C-alpha atoms as a printed R data frame, in Angstrom:
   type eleno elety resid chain resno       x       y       z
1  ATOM     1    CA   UNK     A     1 -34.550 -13.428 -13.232
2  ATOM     2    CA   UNK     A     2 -33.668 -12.646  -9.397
3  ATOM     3    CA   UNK     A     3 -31.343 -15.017  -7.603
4  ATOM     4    CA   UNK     A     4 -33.612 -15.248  -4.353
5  ATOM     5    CA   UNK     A     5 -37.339 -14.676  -3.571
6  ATOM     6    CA   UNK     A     6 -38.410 -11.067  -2.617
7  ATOM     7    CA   UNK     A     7 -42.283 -12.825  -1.782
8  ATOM     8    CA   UNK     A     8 -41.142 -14.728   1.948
9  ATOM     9    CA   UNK     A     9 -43.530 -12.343   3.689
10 ATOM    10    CA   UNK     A    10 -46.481 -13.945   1.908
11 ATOM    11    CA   UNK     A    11 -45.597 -17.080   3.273
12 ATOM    12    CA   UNK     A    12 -48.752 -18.409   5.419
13 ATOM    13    CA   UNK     A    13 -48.982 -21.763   5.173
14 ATOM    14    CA   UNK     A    14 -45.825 -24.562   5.073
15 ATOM    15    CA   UNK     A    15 -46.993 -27.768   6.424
16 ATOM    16    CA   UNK     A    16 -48.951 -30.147   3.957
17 ATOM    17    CA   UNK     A    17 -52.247 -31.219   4.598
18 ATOM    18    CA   UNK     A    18 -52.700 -34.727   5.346
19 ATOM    19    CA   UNK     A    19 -53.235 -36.474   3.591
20 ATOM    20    CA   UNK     A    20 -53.106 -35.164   0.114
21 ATOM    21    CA   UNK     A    21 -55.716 -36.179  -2.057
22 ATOM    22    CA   UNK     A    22 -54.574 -34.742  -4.912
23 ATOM    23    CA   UNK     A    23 -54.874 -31.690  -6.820
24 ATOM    24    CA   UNK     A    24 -58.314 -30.244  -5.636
25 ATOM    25    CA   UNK     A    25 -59.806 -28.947  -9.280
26 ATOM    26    CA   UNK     A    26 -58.288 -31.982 -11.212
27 ATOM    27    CA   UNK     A    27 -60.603 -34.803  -8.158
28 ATOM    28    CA   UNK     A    28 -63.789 -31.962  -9.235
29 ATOM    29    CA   UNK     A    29 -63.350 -32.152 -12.915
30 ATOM    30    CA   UNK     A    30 -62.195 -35.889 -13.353
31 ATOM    31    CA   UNK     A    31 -58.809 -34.319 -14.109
32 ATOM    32    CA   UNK     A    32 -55.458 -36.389 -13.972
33 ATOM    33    CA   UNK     A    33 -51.630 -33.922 -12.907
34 ATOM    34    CA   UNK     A    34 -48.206 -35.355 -12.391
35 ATOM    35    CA   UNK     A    35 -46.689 -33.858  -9.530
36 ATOM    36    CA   UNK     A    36 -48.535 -31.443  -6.741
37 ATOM    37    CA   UNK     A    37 -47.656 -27.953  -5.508
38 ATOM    38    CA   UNK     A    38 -49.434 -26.169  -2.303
39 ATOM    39    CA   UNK     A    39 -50.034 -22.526  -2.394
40 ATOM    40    CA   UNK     A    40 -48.274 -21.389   0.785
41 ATOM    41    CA   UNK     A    41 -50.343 -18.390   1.196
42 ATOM    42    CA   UNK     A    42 -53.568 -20.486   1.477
43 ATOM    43    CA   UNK     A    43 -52.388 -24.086   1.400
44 ATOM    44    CA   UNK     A    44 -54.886 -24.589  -1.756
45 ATOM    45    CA   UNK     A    45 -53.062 -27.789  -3.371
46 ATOM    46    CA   UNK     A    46 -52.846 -27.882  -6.973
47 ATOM    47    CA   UNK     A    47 -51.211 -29.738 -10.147
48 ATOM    48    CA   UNK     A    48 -47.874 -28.543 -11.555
49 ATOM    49    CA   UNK     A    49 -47.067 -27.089 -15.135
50 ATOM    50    CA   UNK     A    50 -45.777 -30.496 -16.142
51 ATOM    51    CA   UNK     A    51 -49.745 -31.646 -15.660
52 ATOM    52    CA   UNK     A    52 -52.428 -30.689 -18.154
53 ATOM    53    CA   UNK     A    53 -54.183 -28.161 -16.196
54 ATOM    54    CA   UNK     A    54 -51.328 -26.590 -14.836
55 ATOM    55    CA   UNK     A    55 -53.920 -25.487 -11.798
56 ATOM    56    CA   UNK     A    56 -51.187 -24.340  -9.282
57 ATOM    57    CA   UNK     A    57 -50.024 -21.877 -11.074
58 ATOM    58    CA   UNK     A    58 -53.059 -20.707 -12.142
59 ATOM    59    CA   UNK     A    59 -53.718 -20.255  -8.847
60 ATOM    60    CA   UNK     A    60 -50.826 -18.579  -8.319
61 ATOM    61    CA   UNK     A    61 -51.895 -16.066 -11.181
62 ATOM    62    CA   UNK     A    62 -55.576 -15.381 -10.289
63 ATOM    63    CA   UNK     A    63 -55.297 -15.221  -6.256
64 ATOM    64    CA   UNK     A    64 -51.987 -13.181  -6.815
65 ATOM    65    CA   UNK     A    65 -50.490 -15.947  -4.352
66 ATOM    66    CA   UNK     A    66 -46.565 -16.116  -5.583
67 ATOM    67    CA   UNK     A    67 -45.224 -19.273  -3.777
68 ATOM    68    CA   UNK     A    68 -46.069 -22.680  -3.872
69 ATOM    69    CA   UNK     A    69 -43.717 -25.967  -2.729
70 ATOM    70    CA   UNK     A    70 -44.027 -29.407  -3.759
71 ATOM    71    CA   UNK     A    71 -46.353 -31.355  -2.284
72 ATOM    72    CA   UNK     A    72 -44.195 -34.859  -3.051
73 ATOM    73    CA   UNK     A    73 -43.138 -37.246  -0.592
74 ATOM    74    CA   UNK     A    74 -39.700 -35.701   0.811
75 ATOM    75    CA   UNK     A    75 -39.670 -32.958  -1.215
76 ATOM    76    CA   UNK     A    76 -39.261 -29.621   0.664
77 ATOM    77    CA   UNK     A    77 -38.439 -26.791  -1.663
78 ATOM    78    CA   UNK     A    78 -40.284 -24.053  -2.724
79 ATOM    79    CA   UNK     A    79 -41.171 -22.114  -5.565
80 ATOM    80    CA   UNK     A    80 -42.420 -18.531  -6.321
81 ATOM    81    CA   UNK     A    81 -44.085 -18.134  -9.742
82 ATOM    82    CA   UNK     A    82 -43.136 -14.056  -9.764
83 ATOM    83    CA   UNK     A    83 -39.284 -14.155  -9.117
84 ATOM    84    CA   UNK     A    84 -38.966 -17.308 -11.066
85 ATOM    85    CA   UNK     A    85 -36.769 -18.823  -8.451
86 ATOM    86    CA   UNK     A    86 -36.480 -22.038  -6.432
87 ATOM    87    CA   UNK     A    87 -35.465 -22.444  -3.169
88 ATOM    88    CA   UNK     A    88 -35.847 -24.381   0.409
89 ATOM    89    CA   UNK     A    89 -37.120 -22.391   3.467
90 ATOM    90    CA   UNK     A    90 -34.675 -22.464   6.564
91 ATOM    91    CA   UNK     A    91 -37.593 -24.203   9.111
92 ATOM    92    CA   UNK     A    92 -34.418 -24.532  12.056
């Protein structure tokens, strides 16, 4: 596992949408998630792995996008699916 992301140059998107509806494949299928993620490549918002679908990082996998952050109210780190780290982006 590496201590820091080597993916920061993918980074595209970091301001949420608002609002957030919700995870957009769980509102098309009649889906329920737990917590959402946005892809910060394309800001495509998805559930988490704690939710049944586990769409953001499926998303993650297919579009070969590697970070997502939480989409929560006052959350602000981020996560990349590839070096299987956490961490918050420096926005001063």
């Amino acid at each position: 596992m590496s201590a820091t992301c080597t993916h920061l140059d993918t980074i595209q998107v970091t301001e949420l949408p608002t609002p957030v509806r919700g995870c957009e494949e769980c509102l098309a299928i009649g889906g329920r998630w737990v917590h959402l993620r946005m892809c910060e490549s394309c800001g495509r918002v998805g559930c988490c792995d704690s939710s049944p679908n586990r769409h953001a990082s499926a998303h993650a996998r297919t579009a070969q996008h590697p970070i997502a952050r939480s989409a929560e109210p006052g959350e602000q780190w981020s996560w990349c699916y590839v070096d299987n780290v956490a961490f918050v982006l420096d926005q001063g």
